[in-house]
């Protein structure tokens, strides 16, 4: 049976990408592609998940409450209705040995659309990532281009060739294919909408050979 709350979520995301396609020339083709796939999708709710299944979900209510005070109120409302029935997972390339048990305990993402998504689509990845306060996501890279919209949580973001930047909710962050990037959450949970366009068959991998400047004190 269809659930109108999931249709609202997909429509909110499609509308965002349709609007942003005209403002972000570096990712306009990708955004139009994402908007078309979201509009055509037929989402069905997944099994309910809670913090007992995915520890990082303990930060979700705080992040969604912060969104309701910012530029993404419609998306926040749609996520509030659907978040616990989305498939929250972790990148299998990340382990306690290479990224730290503390980070794994505070991080997860959901594939709204993707190879393992609520709606399975091997040609893209559209998802939401949550990271608890005070965490560093080390430098990593992947084959597809990536566009992030920061939904909640002032945070520090770095990408190869640039300095660390303090980003506020509403920020747009773009990564070229194979451009190393990293982020650091602040005092509140980081919640970001991120999408891939290109070869999505491999997940992101840590880039130990890339020299990443230490994030500034903040």
PDB file of N, CA and C in Angstrom, residues 170-213:
ATOM      1  N   UNK A 170      21.683  25.404   4.943  1.00  0.00           N
ATOM      2  CA  UNK A 170      21.336  26.066   3.697  1.00  0.00           C
ATOM      3  C   UNK A 170      22.479  26.086   2.711  1.00  0.00           C
ATOM      4  N   UNK A 171      23.697  25.783   3.175  1.00  0.00           N
ATOM      5  CA  UNK A 171      24.870  25.821   2.300  1.00  0.00           C
ATOM      6  C   UNK A 171      24.797  24.718   1.251  1.00  0.00           C
ATOM      7  N   UNK A 172      25.376  25.016   0.079  1.00  0.00           N
ATOM      8  CA  UNK A 172      25.532  24.058  -1.002  1.00  0.00           C
ATOM      9  C   UNK A 172      27.014  23.714  -1.101  1.00  0.00           C
ATOM     10  N   UNK A 173      27.345  22.430  -1.109  1.00  0.00           N
ATOM     11  CA  UNK A 173      28.734  21.974  -1.175  1.00  0.00           C
ATOM     12  C   UNK A 173      28.852  20.990  -2.338  1.00  0.00           C
ATOM     13  N   UNK A 174      29.801  21.261  -3.231  1.00  0.00           N
ATOM     14  CA  UNK A 174      29.950  20.461  -4.440  1.00  0.00           C
ATOM     15  C   UNK A 174      31.327  19.808  -4.473  1.00  0.00           C
ATOM     16  N   UNK A 175      31.370  18.519  -4.832  1.00  0.00           N
ATOM     17  CA  UNK A 175      32.632  17.792  -4.972  1.00  0.00           C
ATOM     18  C   UNK A 175      32.722  17.188  -6.366  1.00  0.00           C
ATOM     19  N   UNK A 176      33.825  17.459  -7.038  1.00  0.00           N
ATOM     20  CA  UNK A 176      34.087  16.841  -8.339  1.00  0.00           C
ATOM     21  C   UNK A 176      34.363  15.348  -8.161  1.00  0.00           C
ATOM     22  N   UNK A 177      34.247  14.550  -9.223  1.00  0.00           N
ATOM     23  CA  UNK A 177      34.629  13.142  -9.120  1.00  0.00           C
ATOM     24  C   UNK A 177      36.063  12.998  -8.613  1.00  0.00           C
ATOM     25  N   UNK A 178      36.238  12.145  -7.640  1.00  0.00           N
ATOM     26  CA  UNK A 178      37.527  11.822  -7.025  1.00  0.00           C
ATOM     27  C   UNK A 178      38.172  12.997  -6.295  1.00  0.00           C
ATOM     28  N   UNK A 179      37.437  14.048  -6.028  1.00  0.00           N
ATOM     29  CA  UNK A 179      37.983  15.143  -5.231  1.00  0.00           C
ATOM     30  C   UNK A 179      37.880  14.780  -3.755  1.00  0.00           C
ATOM     31  N   UNK A 180      39.018  14.697  -3.085  1.00  0.00           N
ATOM     32  CA  UNK A 180      39.002  14.342  -1.661  1.00  0.00           C
ATOM     33  C   UNK A 180      38.302  15.427  -0.860  1.00  0.00           C
ATOM     34  N   UNK A 181      37.574  15.018   0.166  1.00  0.00           N
ATOM     35  CA  UNK A 181      36.854  15.977   1.001  1.00  0.00           C
ATOM     36  C   UNK A 181      36.661  15.397   2.402  1.00  0.00           C
ATOM     37  N   UNK A 182      36.403  16.268   3.346  1.00  0.00           N
ATOM     38  CA  UNK A 182      36.234  15.871   4.745  1.00  0.00           C
ATOM     39  C   UNK A 182      35.281  16.847   5.407  1.00  0.00           C
ATOM     40  N   UNK A 183      34.829  16.493   6.592  1.00  0.00           N
ATOM     41  CA  UNK A 183      33.931  17.395   7.325  1.00  0.00           C
ATOM     42  C   UNK A 183      34.074  17.153   8.825  1.00  0.00           C
ATOM     43  N   UNK A 184      33.656  18.163   9.573  1.00  0.00           N
ATOM     44  CA  UNK A 184      33.689  18.055  11.032  1.00  0.00           C
ATOM     45  C   UNK A 184      32.401  18.659  11.578  1.00  0.00           C
ATOM     46  N   UNK A 185      31.657  17.873  12.323  1.00  0.00           N
ATOM     47  CA  UNK A 185      30.431  18.379  12.927  1.00  0.00           C
ATOM     48  C   UNK A 185      30.771  19.272  14.118  1.00  0.00           C
ATOM     49  N   UNK A 186      29.833  20.129  14.470  1.00  0.00           N
ATOM     50  CA  UNK A 186      30.045  21.065  15.566  1.00  0.00           C
ATOM     51  C   UNK A 186      29.379  20.602  16.849  1.00  0.00           C
ATOM     52  N   UNK A 187      28.747  21.513  17.532  1.00  0.00           N
ATOM     53  CA  UNK A 187      28.135  21.194  18.828  1.00  0.00           C
ATOM     54  C   UNK A 187      26.758  20.557  18.684  1.00  0.00           C
ATOM     55  N   UNK A 188      26.236  20.571  17.490  1.00  0.00           N
ATOM     56  CA  UNK A 188      24.922  19.986  17.228  1.00  0.00           C
ATOM     57  C   UNK A 188      25.051  18.983  16.085  1.00  0.00           C
ATOM     58  N   UNK A 189      24.101  18.066  15.952  1.00  0.00           N
ATOM     59  CA  UNK A 189      24.214  17.060  14.888  1.00  0.00           C
ATOM     60  C   UNK A 189      24.219  17.685  13.499  1.00  0.00           C
ATOM     61  N   UNK A 190      24.989  17.076  12.626  1.00  0.00           N
ATOM     62  CA  UNK A 190      25.052  17.467  11.222  1.00  0.00           C
ATOM     63  C   UNK A 190      24.082  16.580  10.452  1.00  0.00           C
ATOM     64  N   UNK A 191      23.232  17.211   9.658  1.00  0.00           N
ATOM     65  CA  UNK A 191      22.312  16.480   8.792  1.00  0.00           C
ATOM     66  C   UNK A 191      22.453  17.066   7.395  1.00  0.00           C
ATOM     67  N   UNK A 192      22.715  16.229   6.406  1.00  0.00           N
ATOM     68  CA  UNK A 192      22.954  16.740   5.057  1.00  0.00           C
ATOM     69  C   UNK A 192      22.291  15.843   4.025  1.00  0.00           C
ATOM     70  N   UNK A 193      21.722  16.473   3.024  1.00  0.00           N
ATOM     71  CA  UNK A 193      21.215  15.788   1.844  1.00  0.00           C
ATOM     72  C   UNK A 193      22.362  15.700   0.846  1.00  0.00           C
ATOM     73  N   UNK A 194      22.692  14.503   0.408  1.00  0.00           N
ATOM     74  CA  UNK A 194      23.787  14.330  -0.535  1.00  0.00           C
ATOM     75  C   UNK A 194      23.393  13.399  -1.666  1.00  0.00           C
ATOM     76  N   UNK A 195      23.829  13.731  -2.875  1.00  0.00           N
ATOM     77  CA  UNK A 195      23.470  12.907  -4.030  1.00  0.00           C
ATOM     78  C   UNK A 195      24.661  12.716  -4.951  1.00  0.00           C
ATOM     79  N   UNK A 196      24.701  11.555  -5.592  1.00  0.00           N
ATOM     80  CA  UNK A 196      25.771  11.183  -6.514  1.00  0.00           C
ATOM     81  C   UNK A 196      25.236  11.088  -7.936  1.00  0.00           C
ATOM     82  N   UNK A 197      26.124  11.442  -8.875  1.00  0.00           N
ATOM     83  CA  UNK A 197      25.814  11.358 -10.300  1.00  0.00           C
ATOM     84  C   UNK A 197      27.057  10.831 -11.003  1.00  0.00           C
ATOM     85  N   UNK A 198      26.958   9.647 -11.577  1.00  0.00           N
ATOM     86  CA  UNK A 198      28.118   9.029 -12.199  1.00  0.00           C
ATOM     87  C   UNK A 198      28.172   7.559 -11.816  1.00  0.00           C
ATOM     88  N   UNK A 199      29.366   7.040 -11.687  1.00  0.00           N
ATOM     89  CA  UNK A 199      29.555   5.635 -11.338  1.00  0.00           C
ATOM     90  C   UNK A 199      29.292   5.431  -9.847  1.00  0.00           C
ATOM     91  N   UNK A 200      28.114   4.902  -9.521  1.00  0.00           N
ATOM     92  CA  UNK A 200      27.731   4.705  -8.119  1.00  0.00           C
ATOM     93  C   UNK A 200      27.942   3.265  -7.667  1.00  0.00           C
ATOM     94  N   UNK A 201      28.683   2.484  -8.438  1.00  0.00           N
ATOM     95  CA  UNK A 201      28.829   1.060  -8.103  1.00  0.00           C
ATOM     96  C   UNK A 201      29.792   0.830  -6.951  1.00  0.00           C
ATOM     97  N   UNK A 202      30.622   1.811  -6.631  1.00  0.00           N
ATOM     98  CA  UNK A 202      31.574   1.677  -5.526  1.00  0.00           C
ATOM     99  C   UNK A 202      31.307   2.773  -4.510  1.00  0.00           C
ATOM    100  N   UNK A 203      31.388   2.446  -3.249  1.00  0.00           N
ATOM    101  CA  UNK A 203      31.205   3.446  -2.211  1.00  0.00           C
ATOM    102  C   UNK A 203      32.440   4.320  -2.057  1.00  0.00           C
ATOM    103  N   UNK A 204      32.309   5.353  -1.239  1.00  0.00           N
ATOM    104  CA  UNK A 204      33.453   6.203  -0.940  1.00  0.00           C
ATOM    105  C   UNK A 204      34.510   5.436  -0.163  1.00  0.00           C
ATOM    106  N   UNK A 205      35.759   5.858  -0.313  1.00  0.00           N
ATOM    107  CA  UNK A 205      36.863   5.218   0.392  1.00  0.00           C
ATOM    108  C   UNK A 205      37.765   6.285   0.990  1.00  0.00           C
ATOM    109  N   UNK A 206      38.329   5.993   2.158  1.00  0.00           N
ATOM    110  CA  UNK A 206      39.238   6.931   2.800  1.00  0.00           C
ATOM    111  C   UNK A 206      40.477   7.140   1.926  1.00  0.00           C
ATOM    112  N   UNK A 207      40.993   8.361   1.938  1.00  0.00           N
ATOM    113  CA  UNK A 207      42.129   8.719   1.086  1.00  0.00           C
ATOM    114  C   UNK A 207      43.325   9.024   1.969  1.00  0.00           C
ATOM    115  N   UNK A 208      43.991   7.983   2.412  1.00  0.00           N
ATOM    116  CA  UNK A 208      45.114   8.149   3.335  1.00  0.00           C
ATOM    117  C   UNK A 208      46.274   8.905   2.710  1.00  0.00           C
ATOM    118  N   UNK A 209      46.417   8.842   1.369  1.00  0.00           N
ATOM    119  CA  UNK A 209      47.560   9.492   0.736  1.00  0.00           C
ATOM    120  C   UNK A 209      47.394  10.979   0.515  1.00  0.00           C
ATOM    121  N   UNK A 210      46.202  11.513   0.785  1.00  0.00           N
ATOM    122  CA  UNK A 210      45.950  12.935   0.574  1.00  0.00           C
ATOM    123  C   UNK A 210      46.234  13.700   1.857  1.00  0.00           C
ATOM    124  N   UNK A 211      47.060  14.724   1.762  1.00  0.00           N
ATOM    125  CA  UNK A 211      47.370  15.523   2.940  1.00  0.00           C
ATOM    126  C   UNK A 211      46.204  16.456   3.243  1.00  0.00           C
ATOM    127  N   UNK A 212      45.603  16.253   4.395  1.00  0.00           N
ATOM    128  CA  UNK A 212      44.456  17.060   4.807  1.00  0.00           C
ATOM    129  C   UNK A 212      44.876  17.981   5.945  1.00  0.00           C
ATOM    130  N   UNK A 213      44.714  19.289   5.780  1.00  0.00           N
ATOM    131  CA  UNK A 213      45.058  20.164   6.900  1.00  0.00           C
ATOM    132  C   UNK A 213      44.151  19.913   8.090  1.00  0.00           C
TER     133      UNK A 213
END
